[in-house]
Amino acid sequence: MTGPGGAGTEERHEEFFAAVSDMDEHRAVDVVHRALDDGLAPESVLLEVIAPAQARVGAEWAAGRFTVAREHAATAISDRAVGALACHPAARTEPRRGRATVTCVDGEWHAFPARLLAETLKLRGWRVDFLGAHVPTPHLIAHLHATGPEVVALSCSLPVRLPTAHATITACQAAGVPVLVGGAGFGADGRYADLLGADAWAATATEAADRLERHGALRLTPHVPGDPLAPLPHLEDQEYTLVSKARADLVGATVAGLGERFPAVRDYSAQQLEYTREDMGHVADFLVAALYTGDPQLFTDFLGWTVRILGARGVPAHSLALGLELMAQQLRDFPRALALLGAGRAVVAAVGTDVEGAA
């Protein structure tokens, strides 16, 4: 798409990415202002310039080319650029549709995708309450009772938050408000949205806004109260509950076991040991989420991604495989957990071979 000034979204995107990569807020905001002044549609600037640049920032971090600090700085600049867009005269739209609450599930700190949706809905004429990251469910429900929105748009970027997302969806529906969900945490195809009883799912901000534009609110298909755990009969075995409660001990014992059986760990610095604890903590969290949903792919996909991230750091895949083995030894009385860990070790071995071959 090209505005009257001649430069299209692709060129603006490259300019914006260069600015956030250099952590240059003024230059990034200037790219946004010039695009709007030149006649590019605000929604195009938001979703075709800013959003893909931020996705590239995440990819640079995953590849080890951006430090955590640089990724955080770039994300903060992208967020301020969205704010600059929202305040530009070209983006001012009078509310003419309904009221929507856009929020992140409790424990979810990745607020940028939800911010993109909130601004998209505003541009489409919705009155939007954007609550941001990490909103405790009781506070969200109190807000719904106070404001009476037509819909809640709930964002979840990490599958480890799915049990909490499920409780939030159920609570919103009990308050009489339908729930549209989005974010990578619900799966690329939205499979967990359906499993957890959401009223609707959208893969992108554009898709979410289009759906609400077509149907107004989701009351065309009102939620029928029922047992929210009915689609999750496997939870009766209590593995999810017991492993979740044992998470801290599981991670601690696994890291200690790595120190005994993986010689390189003995020479790790304090920072490297902290990274190892974090990595094993993430593994445990995804294991717990997979036990909740009953979907092994949730766990194995994460492990495949982790092997690639560790490879970028120069950490061999067999260290992760050993961590999974140590977890399995501790969880020998939990058959579903053992099956997940076995599948995980197979994926780690296969992806590790590919990563080493490409190195």
mmCIF file of C-alpha atoms in Angstrom:
data_model
loop_
_atom_site.group_PDB
_atom_site.id
_atom_site.type_symbol
_atom_site.label_atom_id
_atom_site.label_comp_id
_atom_site.label_asym_id
_atom_site.label_seq_id
_atom_site.Cartn_x
_atom_site.Cartn_y
_atom_site.Cartn_z
ATOM 1 C CA MET A 1 0.000 0.000 0.000
ATOM 2 C CA THR A 2 1.318 3.432 -0.961
ATOM 3 C CA GLY A 3 0.175 6.825 0.299
ATOM 4 C CA PRO A 4 0.097 10.082 -1.695
ATOM 5 C CA GLY A 5 3.662 10.771 -0.568
ATOM 6 C CA GLY A 6 4.881 7.776 -2.561
ATOM 7 C CA ALA A 7 6.450 5.539 0.092
ATOM 8 C CA GLY A 8 4.579 2.303 0.831
ATOM 9 C CA THR A 9 4.256 0.226 3.968
ATOM 10 C CA GLU A 10 7.220 -1.992 3.083
ATOM 11 C CA GLU A 11 9.617 0.931 2.891
ATOM 12 C CA ARG A 12 8.186 2.485 6.055
ATOM 13 C CA HIS A 13 8.470 -0.877 7.796
ATOM 14 C CA GLU A 14 12.183 -1.086 6.999
ATOM 15 C CA GLU A 15 12.711 2.462 8.260
ATOM 16 C CA PHE A 16 10.814 1.766 11.442
ATOM 17 C CA PHE A 17 12.644 -1.502 12.118
ATOM 18 C CA ALA A 18 15.989 0.233 11.635
ATOM 19 C CA ALA A 19 14.951 2.920 14.124
ATOM 20 C CA VAL A 20 13.799 0.536 16.856
ATOM 21 C CA SER A 21 16.848 -1.660 16.270
ATOM 22 C CA ASP A 22 19.007 1.402 16.945
ATOM 23 C CA MET A 23 16.824 2.193 19.978
ATOM 24 C CA ASP A 24 16.069 5.601 18.462
ATOM 25 C CA GLU A 25 12.620 6.593 19.695
ATOM 26 C CA HIS A 26 12.487 9.978 17.966
ATOM 27 C CA ARG A 27 13.321 8.478 14.576
ATOM 28 C CA ALA A 28 10.761 5.688 15.047
ATOM 29 C CA VAL A 29 7.988 8.125 15.935
ATOM 30 C CA ASP A 30 8.992 10.333 13.029
ATOM 31 C CA VAL A 31 8.537 7.394 10.636
ATOM 32 C CA VAL A 32 5.000 6.924 11.960
ATOM 33 C CA HIS A 33 4.127 10.619 11.752
ATOM 34 C CA ARG A 34 5.480 10.983 8.217
ATOM 35 C CA ALA A 35 3.545 7.918 7.074
ATOM 36 C CA LEU A 36 0.318 9.333 8.452
ATOM 37 C CA ASP A 37 1.035 12.802 7.101
ATOM 38 C CA ASP A 38 1.641 11.270 3.669
ATOM 39 C CA GLY A 39 -1.779 9.670 3.682
ATOM 40 C CA LEU A 40 -1.138 6.060 4.690
ATOM 41 C CA ALA A 41 -4.157 4.670 6.527
ATOM 42 C CA PRO A 42 -3.585 4.540 10.313
ATOM 43 C CA GLU A 43 -4.541 0.853 10.431
ATOM 44 C CA SER A 44 -1.970 0.106 7.719
ATOM 45 C CA VAL A 45 0.732 1.958 9.640
ATOM 46 C CA LEU A 46 -0.220 0.087 12.802
ATOM 47 C CA LEU A 47 -0.422 -3.430 11.351
ATOM 48 C CA GLU A 48 1.887 -3.287 8.307
ATOM 49 C CA VAL A 49 4.658 -1.033 9.618
ATOM 50 C CA ILE A 50 4.846 -1.237 13.421
ATOM 51 C CA ALA A 51 3.545 -4.769 14.051
ATOM 52 C CA PRO A 52 5.828 -6.673 11.639
ATOM 53 C CA ALA A 53 8.833 -4.685 12.815
ATOM 54 C CA GLN A 54 8.097 -5.742 16.383
ATOM 55 C CA ALA A 55 7.773 -9.366 15.217
ATOM 56 C CA ARG A 56 11.252 -9.046 13.729
ATOM 57 C CA VAL A 57 12.544 -7.736 17.048
ATOM 58 C CA GLY A 58 11.335 -10.950 18.675
ATOM 59 C CA ALA A 59 12.972 -13.025 15.948
ATOM 60 C CA GLU A 60 16.283 -11.203 16.464
ATOM 61 C CA TRP A 61 16.164 -12.001 20.163
ATOM 62 C CA ALA A 62 15.379 -15.672 19.461
ATOM 63 C CA ALA A 63 18.347 -15.865 17.099
ATOM 64 C CA GLY A 64 20.645 -14.419 19.752
ATOM 65 C CA ARG A 65 21.326 -11.223 17.815
ATOM 66 C CA PHE A 66 19.448 -8.976 20.269
ATOM 67 C CA THR A 67 20.080 -9.072 23.994
ATOM 68 C CA VAL A 68 17.117 -9.122 26.357
ATOM 69 C CA ALA A 69 17.796 -5.485 27.212
ATOM 70 C CA ARG A 70 17.858 -4.438 23.566
ATOM 71 C CA GLU A 71 14.655 -6.367 22.856
ATOM 72 C CA HIS A 72 12.946 -4.667 25.801
ATOM 73 C CA ALA A 73 14.123 -1.229 24.655
ATOM 74 C CA ALA A 74 12.893 -1.867 21.111
ATOM 75 C CA THR A 75 9.530 -3.090 22.392
ATOM 76 C CA ALA A 76 9.116 -0.014 24.573
ATOM 77 C CA ILE A 77 9.808 2.214 21.568
ATOM 78 C CA SER A 78 7.278 0.299 19.464
ATOM 79 C CA ASP A 79 4.716 0.777 22.204
ATOM 80 C CA ARG A 80 5.361 4.516 22.341
ATOM 81 C CA ALA A 81 5.092 4.662 18.568
ATOM 82 C CA VAL A 82 1.624 3.121 18.831
ATOM 83 C CA GLY A 83 0.751 5.830 21.331
ATOM 84 C CA ALA A 84 2.034 8.479 18.928
ATOM 85 C CA LEU A 85 -0.124 7.019 16.170
ATOM 86 C CA ALA A 86 -3.193 6.998 18.409
ATOM 87 C CA CYS A 87 -2.756 10.718 19.167
ATOM 88 C CA HIS A 88 -2.279 11.760 15.536
ATOM 89 C CA PRO A 89 -5.262 13.645 14.004
ATOM 90 C CA ALA A 90 -5.512 11.080 11.199
ATOM 91 C CA ALA A 91 -6.231 8.328 13.755
ATOM 92 C CA ARG A 92 -8.982 10.062 15.714
ATOM 93 C CA THR A 93 -12.231 8.153 15.285
ATOM 94 C CA GLU A 94 -15.485 8.824 17.077
ATOM 95 C CA PRO A 95 -16.928 5.749 18.836
ATOM 96 C CA ARG A 96 -19.967 4.547 16.911
ATOM 97 C CA ARG A 97 -20.147 0.822 17.567
ATOM 98 C CA GLY A 98 -20.078 -0.613 21.064
ATOM 99 C CA ARG A 99 -17.803 -1.025 24.046
ATOM 100 C CA ALA A 100 -15.031 -3.609 24.239
ATOM 101 C CA THR A 101 -12.610 -4.541 26.984
ATOM 102 C CA VAL A 102 -9.180 -5.643 25.754
ATOM 103 C CA THR A 103 -6.918 -7.269 28.306
ATOM 104 C CA CYS A 104 -4.227 -9.843 28.957
ATOM 105 C CA VAL A 105 -4.765 -12.920 31.057
ATOM 106 C CA ASP A 106 -3.424 -12.847 34.609
ATOM 107 C CA GLY A 107 0.313 -13.584 34.502
ATOM 108 C CA GLU A 108 0.675 -12.542 30.854
ATOM 109 C CA TRP A 109 3.199 -9.712 30.488
ATOM 110 C CA HIS A 110 3.299 -9.566 26.671
ATOM 111 C CA ALA A 111 0.824 -6.721 26.237
ATOM 112 C CA PHE A 112 1.871 -5.509 22.784
ATOM 113 C CA PRO A 113 -0.410 -7.813 20.738
ATOM 114 C CA ALA A 114 -3.381 -6.767 22.873
ATOM 115 C CA ARG A 115 -2.404 -3.116 22.416
ATOM 116 C CA LEU A 116 -2.461 -3.570 18.652
ATOM 117 C CA LEU A 117 -5.971 -5.002 18.838
ATOM 118 C CA ALA A 118 -7.170 -2.232 21.148
ATOM 119 C CA GLU A 119 -5.947 0.471 18.754
ATOM 120 C CA THR A 120 -7.369 -1.377 15.740
ATOM 121 C CA LEU A 121 -10.785 -1.533 17.379
ATOM 122 C CA LYS A 122 -10.603 2.160 18.233
ATOM 123 C CA LEU A 123 -9.842 2.942 14.595
ATOM 124 C CA ARG A 124 -12.900 0.858 13.638
ATOM 125 C CA GLY A 125 -15.151 2.928 15.900
ATOM 126 C CA TRP A 126 -15.278 0.898 19.103
ATOM 127 C CA ARG A 127 -15.055 2.419 22.556
ATOM 128 C CA VAL A 128 -12.202 0.417 24.056
ATOM 129 C CA ASP A 129 -11.035 -0.103 27.619
ATOM 130 C CA PHE A 130 -7.472 -1.383 27.289
ATOM 131 C CA LEU A 131 -6.454 -2.872 30.625
ATOM 132 C CA GLY A 132 -2.930 -3.922 29.651
ATOM 133 C CA ALA A 133 -0.811 -6.782 30.942
ATOM 134 C CA HIS A 134 -1.265 -9.147 33.877
ATOM 135 C CA VAL A 135 -4.844 -8.378 34.923
ATOM 136 C CA PRO A 136 -6.075 -10.495 37.861
ATOM 137 C CA THR A 137 -9.398 -12.114 37.015
ATOM 138 C CA PRO A 138 -11.344 -10.695 40.002
ATOM 139 C CA HIS A 139 -10.351 -7.161 38.975
ATOM 140 C CA LEU A 140 -11.342 -7.855 35.382
ATOM 141 C CA ILE A 141 -14.776 -9.108 36.447
ATOM 142 C CA ALA A 142 -15.287 -6.056 38.659
ATOM 143 C CA HIS A 143 -14.480 -3.873 35.659
ATOM 144 C CA LEU A 144 -16.995 -5.738 33.486
ATOM 145 C CA HIS A 145 -19.739 -5.232 36.052
ATOM 146 C CA ALA A 146 -18.885 -1.526 36.266
ATOM 147 C CA THR A 147 -18.709 -0.839 32.515
ATOM 148 C CA GLY A 148 -20.938 -3.429 30.784
ATOM 149 C CA PRO A 149 -18.974 -4.062 27.569
ATOM 150 C CA GLU A 150 -20.373 -6.059 24.660
ATOM 151 C CA VAL A 151 -17.272 -8.238 24.483
ATOM 152 C CA VAL A 152 -14.002 -9.086 26.225
ATOM 153 C CA ALA A 153 -10.969 -9.604 23.997
ATOM 154 C CA LEU A 154 -8.509 -11.735 25.965
ATOM 155 C CA SER A 155 -4.872 -12.086 24.909
ATOM 156 C CA CYS A 156 -2.589 -14.974 25.873
ATOM 157 C CA SER A 157 0.840 -15.246 24.264
ATOM 158 C CA LEU A 158 2.165 -18.230 26.203
ATOM 159 C CA PRO A 159 0.413 -21.613 26.504
ATOM 160 C CA VAL A 160 1.601 -21.892 30.115
ATOM 161 C CA ARG A 161 -1.146 -19.371 30.941
ATOM 162 C CA LEU A 162 -3.929 -21.525 29.492
ATOM 163 C CA PRO A 163 -5.239 -22.858 32.837
ATOM 164 C CA THR A 164 -5.599 -19.264 34.050
ATOM 165 C CA ALA A 165 -7.096 -18.231 30.700
ATOM 166 C CA HIS A 166 -9.688 -20.987 31.093
ATOM 167 C CA ALA A 167 -10.724 -19.672 34.500
ATOM 168 C CA THR A 168 -10.906 -16.128 33.100
ATOM 169 C CA ILE A 169 -13.036 -17.150 30.129
ATOM 170 C CA THR A 170 -15.448 -18.993 32.415
ATOM 171 C CA ALA A 171 -15.676 -16.049 34.824
ATOM 172 C CA CYS A 172 -16.362 -13.523 32.047
ATOM 173 C CA GLN A 173 -19.084 -15.719 30.589
ATOM 174 C CA ALA A 174 -20.625 -16.155 34.026
ATOM 175 C CA ALA A 175 -20.748 -12.345 34.196
ATOM 176 C CA GLY A 176 -22.723 -12.369 30.951
ATOM 177 C CA VAL A 177 -19.969 -11.111 28.646
ATOM 178 C CA PRO A 178 -18.818 -13.183 25.638
ATOM 179 C CA VAL A 179 -15.104 -13.709 25.144
ATOM 180 C CA LEU A 180 -13.047 -13.360 21.961
ATOM 181 C CA VAL A 181 -9.546 -14.755 22.453
ATOM 182 C CA GLY A 182 -6.304 -14.386 20.549
ATOM 183 C CA GLY A 183 -2.567 -14.739 20.870
ATOM 184 C CA ALA A 184 -0.046 -17.491 20.262
ATOM 185 C CA GLY A 185 -0.954 -19.161 23.551
ATOM 186 C CA PHE A 186 -4.212 -20.432 22.073
ATOM 187 C CA GLY A 187 -2.371 -22.226 19.253
ATOM 188 C CA ALA A 188 -1.710 -21.193 15.677
ATOM 189 C CA ASP A 189 -5.076 -22.634 14.669
ATOM 190 C CA GLY A 190 -6.954 -21.603 17.820
ATOM 191 C CA ARG A 191 -7.343 -25.192 19.005
ATOM 192 C CA TYR A 192 -7.137 -24.279 22.678
ATOM 193 C CA ALA A 193 -9.708 -21.502 22.305
ATOM 194 C CA ASP A 194 -12.312 -24.093 21.395
ATOM 195 C CA LEU A 195 -11.103 -26.533 24.044
ATOM 196 C CA LEU A 196 -11.409 -23.913 26.790
ATOM 197 C CA GLY A 197 -14.851 -22.747 25.713
ATOM 198 C CA ALA A 198 -14.132 -19.296 24.283
ATOM 199 C CA ASP A 199 -16.962 -17.781 22.251
ATOM 200 C CA ALA A 200 -14.646 -16.931 19.360
ATOM 201 C CA TRP A 201 -10.996 -16.890 18.325
ATOM 202 C CA ALA A 202 -9.074 -14.676 15.919
ATOM 203 C CA ALA A 203 -5.547 -15.137 14.626
ATOM 204 C CA THR A 204 -4.835 -11.446 14.029
ATOM 205 C CA ALA A 205 -6.039 -8.010 15.067
ATOM 206 C CA THR A 206 -7.550 -7.512 11.614
ATOM 207 C CA GLU A 207 -9.443 -10.811 11.822
ATOM 208 C CA ALA A 208 -10.746 -9.959 15.293
ATOM 209 C CA ALA A 209 -11.900 -6.501 14.227
ATOM 210 C CA ASP A 210 -13.502 -7.875 11.068
ATOM 211 C CA ARG A 211 -15.386 -10.505 13.036
ATOM 212 C CA LEU A 212 -16.753 -7.961 15.484
ATOM 213 C CA GLU A 213 -17.561 -5.598 12.640
ATOM 214 C CA ARG A 214 -19.605 -8.279 10.903
ATOM 215 C CA HIS A 215 -21.403 -9.496 13.997
ATOM 216 C CA GLY A 216 -21.345 -6.513 16.320
ATOM 217 C CA ALA A 217 -20.972 -8.456 19.530
ATOM 218 C CA LEU A 218 -20.810 -12.198 19.945
ATOM 219 C CA ARG A 219 -24.299 -12.423 21.412
ATOM 220 C CA LEU A 220 -25.495 -13.941 18.142
ATOM 221 C CA THR A 221 -24.303 -17.231 19.628
ATOM 222 C CA PRO A 222 -24.776 -16.785 23.388
ATOM 223 C CA HIS A 223 -22.796 -19.014 25.677
ATOM 224 C CA VAL A 224 -24.769 -21.857 27.218
ATOM 225 C CA PRO A 225 -23.672 -22.438 30.825
ATOM 226 C CA GLY A 226 -22.295 -25.858 31.532
ATOM 227 C CA ASP A 227 -19.405 -27.677 33.157
ATOM 228 C CA PRO A 228 -16.236 -25.859 31.969
ATOM 229 C CA LEU A 229 -14.154 -28.958 32.703
ATOM 230 C CA ALA A 230 -16.287 -31.282 30.586
ATOM 231 C CA PRO A 231 -13.870 -31.114 27.586
ATOM 232 C CA LEU A 232 -10.964 -31.996 29.925
ATOM 233 C CA PRO A 233 -11.844 -35.415 31.417
ATOM 234 C CA HIS A 234 -8.155 -36.312 31.747
ATOM 235 C CA LEU A 235 -7.879 -33.845 34.649
ATOM 236 C CA GLU A 236 -9.591 -36.430 36.842
ATOM 237 C CA ASP A 237 -6.263 -38.238 37.253
ATOM 238 C CA GLN A 238 -4.941 -35.242 39.258
ATOM 239 C CA GLU A 239 -1.587 -35.262 37.446
ATOM 240 C CA TYR A 240 -1.958 -31.632 36.464
ATOM 241 C CA THR A 241 -2.683 -30.559 40.038
ATOM 242 C CA LEU A 242 0.051 -32.635 41.663
ATOM 243 C CA VAL A 243 2.802 -31.812 39.160
ATOM 244 C CA SER A 244 1.847 -28.144 39.250
ATOM 245 C CA LYS A 245 2.170 -28.056 43.026
ATOM 246 C CA ALA A 246 5.532 -29.836 42.866
ATOM 247 C CA ARG A 247 6.916 -27.488 40.185
ATOM 248 C CA ALA A 248 9.505 -25.694 42.378
ATOM 249 C CA ASP A 249 10.908 -28.939 43.800
ATOM 250 C CA LEU A 250 10.924 -30.522 40.338
ATOM 251 C CA VAL A 251 12.989 -27.674 38.879
ATOM 252 C CA GLY A 252 15.365 -27.500 41.836
ATOM 253 C CA ALA A 253 16.110 -31.229 41.797
ATOM 254 C CA THR A 254 16.565 -31.201 38.018
ATOM 255 C CA VAL A 255 19.124 -28.391 38.126
ATOM 256 C CA ALA A 256 20.951 -30.123 40.976
ATOM 257 C CA GLY A 257 21.001 -33.362 38.974
ATOM 258 C CA LEU A 258 22.412 -31.554 35.946
ATOM 259 C CA GLY A 259 25.278 -30.329 38.102
ATOM 260 C CA GLU A 260 26.067 -33.902 39.083
ATOM 261 C CA ARG A 261 25.751 -35.509 35.638
ATOM 262 C CA PHE A 262 26.653 -32.774 33.160
ATOM 263 C CA PRO A 263 30.273 -31.755 33.844
ATOM 264 C CA ALA A 264 30.036 -28.372 32.120
ATOM 265 C CA VAL A 265 27.384 -27.204 34.589
ATOM 266 C CA ARG A 266 29.888 -27.393 37.431
ATOM 267 C CA ASP A 267 31.843 -24.548 35.839
ATOM 268 C CA TYR A 268 28.808 -22.346 35.141
ATOM 269 C CA SER A 269 28.821 -18.792 36.395
ATOM 270 C CA ALA A 270 26.012 -17.596 38.661
ATOM 271 C CA GLN A 271 24.307 -16.050 35.643
ATOM 272 C CA GLN A 272 24.589 -19.255 33.614
ATOM 273 C CA LEU A 273 23.099 -21.236 36.490
ATOM 274 C CA GLU A 274 20.211 -18.777 36.663
ATOM 275 C CA TYR A 275 19.620 -19.215 32.926
ATOM 276 C CA THR A 276 19.597 -22.986 33.472
ATOM 277 C CA ARG A 277 17.005 -22.673 36.248
ATOM 278 C CA GLU A 278 14.888 -20.461 34.015
ATOM 279 C CA ASP A 279 15.124 -22.926 31.133
ATOM 280 C CA MET A 280 14.145 -25.884 33.318
ATOM 281 C CA GLY A 281 11.378 -23.771 34.831
ATOM 282 C CA HIS A 282 9.969 -23.106 31.370
ATOM 283 C CA VAL A 283 10.123 -26.822 30.579
ATOM 284 C CA ALA A 284 8.200 -27.610 33.753
ATOM 285 C CA ASP A 285 5.622 -24.909 32.978
ATOM 286 C CA PHE A 286 4.978 -26.256 29.486
ATOM 287 C CA LEU A 287 4.774 -29.788 30.853
ATOM 288 C CA VAL A 288 2.102 -28.631 33.301
ATOM 289 C CA ALA A 289 0.191 -26.834 30.529
ATOM 290 C CA ALA A 290 0.283 -29.951 28.362
ATOM 291 C CA LEU A 291 -1.054 -32.008 31.265
ATOM 292 C CA TYR A 292 -3.918 -29.522 31.589
ATOM 293 C CA THR A 293 -4.871 -29.489 27.905
ATOM 294 C CA GLY A 294 -4.071 -33.143 27.245
ATOM 295 C CA ASP A 295 -2.159 -32.134 24.094
ATOM 296 C CA PRO A 296 1.412 -33.515 23.754
ATOM 297 C CA GLN A 297 2.133 -31.173 20.830
ATOM 298 C CA LEU A 298 1.999 -28.175 23.142
ATOM 299 C CA PHE A 299 5.006 -29.621 24.980
ATOM 300 C CA THR A 300 6.936 -31.028 22.043
ATOM 301 C CA ASP A 301 6.602 -27.869 19.938
ATOM 302 C CA PHE A 302 8.034 -25.847 22.798
ATOM 303 C CA LEU A 303 10.955 -28.248 23.197
ATOM 304 C CA GLY A 304 11.780 -28.076 19.493
ATOM 305 C CA TRP A 305 11.828 -24.282 19.714
ATOM 306 C CA THR A 306 13.964 -24.440 22.860
ATOM 307 C CA VAL A 307 16.580 -26.637 21.198
ATOM 308 C CA ARG A 308 16.982 -24.003 18.485
ATOM 309 C CA ILE A 309 17.252 -21.183 21.023
ATOM 310 C CA LEU A 310 19.837 -23.114 23.032
ATOM 311 C CA GLY A 311 21.726 -23.848 19.820
ATOM 312 C CA ALA A 312 21.953 -20.102 19.145
ATOM 313 C CA ARG A 313 23.497 -19.748 22.616
ATOM 314 C CA GLY A 314 25.945 -22.570 21.970
ATOM 315 C CA VAL A 315 24.269 -24.929 24.454
ATOM 316 C CA PRO A 316 24.138 -28.564 23.235
ATOM 317 C CA ALA A 317 20.768 -30.293 22.909
ATOM 318 C CA HIS A 318 21.847 -33.259 25.023
ATOM 319 C CA SER A 319 21.868 -31.032 28.116
ATOM 320 C CA LEU A 320 18.142 -30.485 27.634
ATOM 321 C CA ALA A 321 17.610 -34.195 26.992
ATOM 322 C CA LEU A 322 19.349 -34.940 30.284
ATOM 323 C CA GLY A 323 17.105 -32.444 32.037
ATOM 324 C CA LEU A 324 14.043 -34.260 30.686
ATOM 325 C CA GLU A 325 15.472 -37.579 31.860
ATOM 326 C CA LEU A 326 15.985 -36.192 35.357
ATOM 327 C CA MET A 327 12.408 -34.898 35.424
ATOM 328 C CA ALA A 328 11.147 -38.300 34.328
ATOM 329 C CA GLN A 329 12.955 -39.955 37.235
ATOM 330 C CA GLN A 330 11.133 -37.670 39.662
ATOM 331 C CA LEU A 331 7.745 -38.157 37.968
ATOM 332 C CA ARG A 332 7.886 -41.945 37.599
ATOM 333 C CA ASP A 333 4.465 -42.309 39.287
ATOM 334 C CA PHE A 334 2.730 -40.062 36.725
ATOM 335 C CA PRO A 335 2.075 -41.953 33.478
ATOM 336 C CA ARG A 336 0.840 -39.003 31.412
ATOM 337 C CA ALA A 337 3.819 -36.880 32.462
ATOM 338 C CA LEU A 338 6.202 -39.732 31.637
ATOM 339 C CA ALA A 339 4.666 -40.121 28.187
ATOM 340 C CA LEU A 340 5.060 -36.396 27.534
ATOM 341 C CA LEU A 341 8.680 -36.430 28.664
ATOM 342 C CA GLY A 342 9.396 -39.453 26.464
ATOM 343 C CA ALA A 343 7.912 -37.712 23.438
ATOM 344 C CA GLY A 344 9.902 -34.634 24.374
ATOM 345 C CA ARG A 345 13.203 -36.500 24.451
ATOM 346 C CA ALA A 346 12.525 -37.864 20.964
ATOM 347 C CA VAL A 347 11.886 -34.353 19.622
ATOM 348 C CA VAL A 348 14.976 -32.953 21.328
ATOM 349 C CA ALA A 349 17.118 -35.673 19.751
ATOM 350 C CA ALA A 350 15.690 -35.114 16.276
ATOM 351 C CA VAL A 351 15.823 -31.311 16.318
ATOM 352 C CA GLY A 352 19.238 -31.348 18.013
ATOM 353 C CA THR A 353 20.623 -33.426 15.147
ATOM 354 C CA ASP A 354 19.241 -30.919 12.629
ATOM 355 C CA VAL A 355 20.655 -27.956 14.551
ATOM 356 C CA GLU A 356 24.094 -29.539 14.860
ATOM 357 C CA GLY A 357 24.056 -30.446 11.178
ATOM 358 C CA ALA A 358 23.275 -26.862 10.202
ATOM 359 C CA ALA A 359 26.005 -25.432 12.429
#
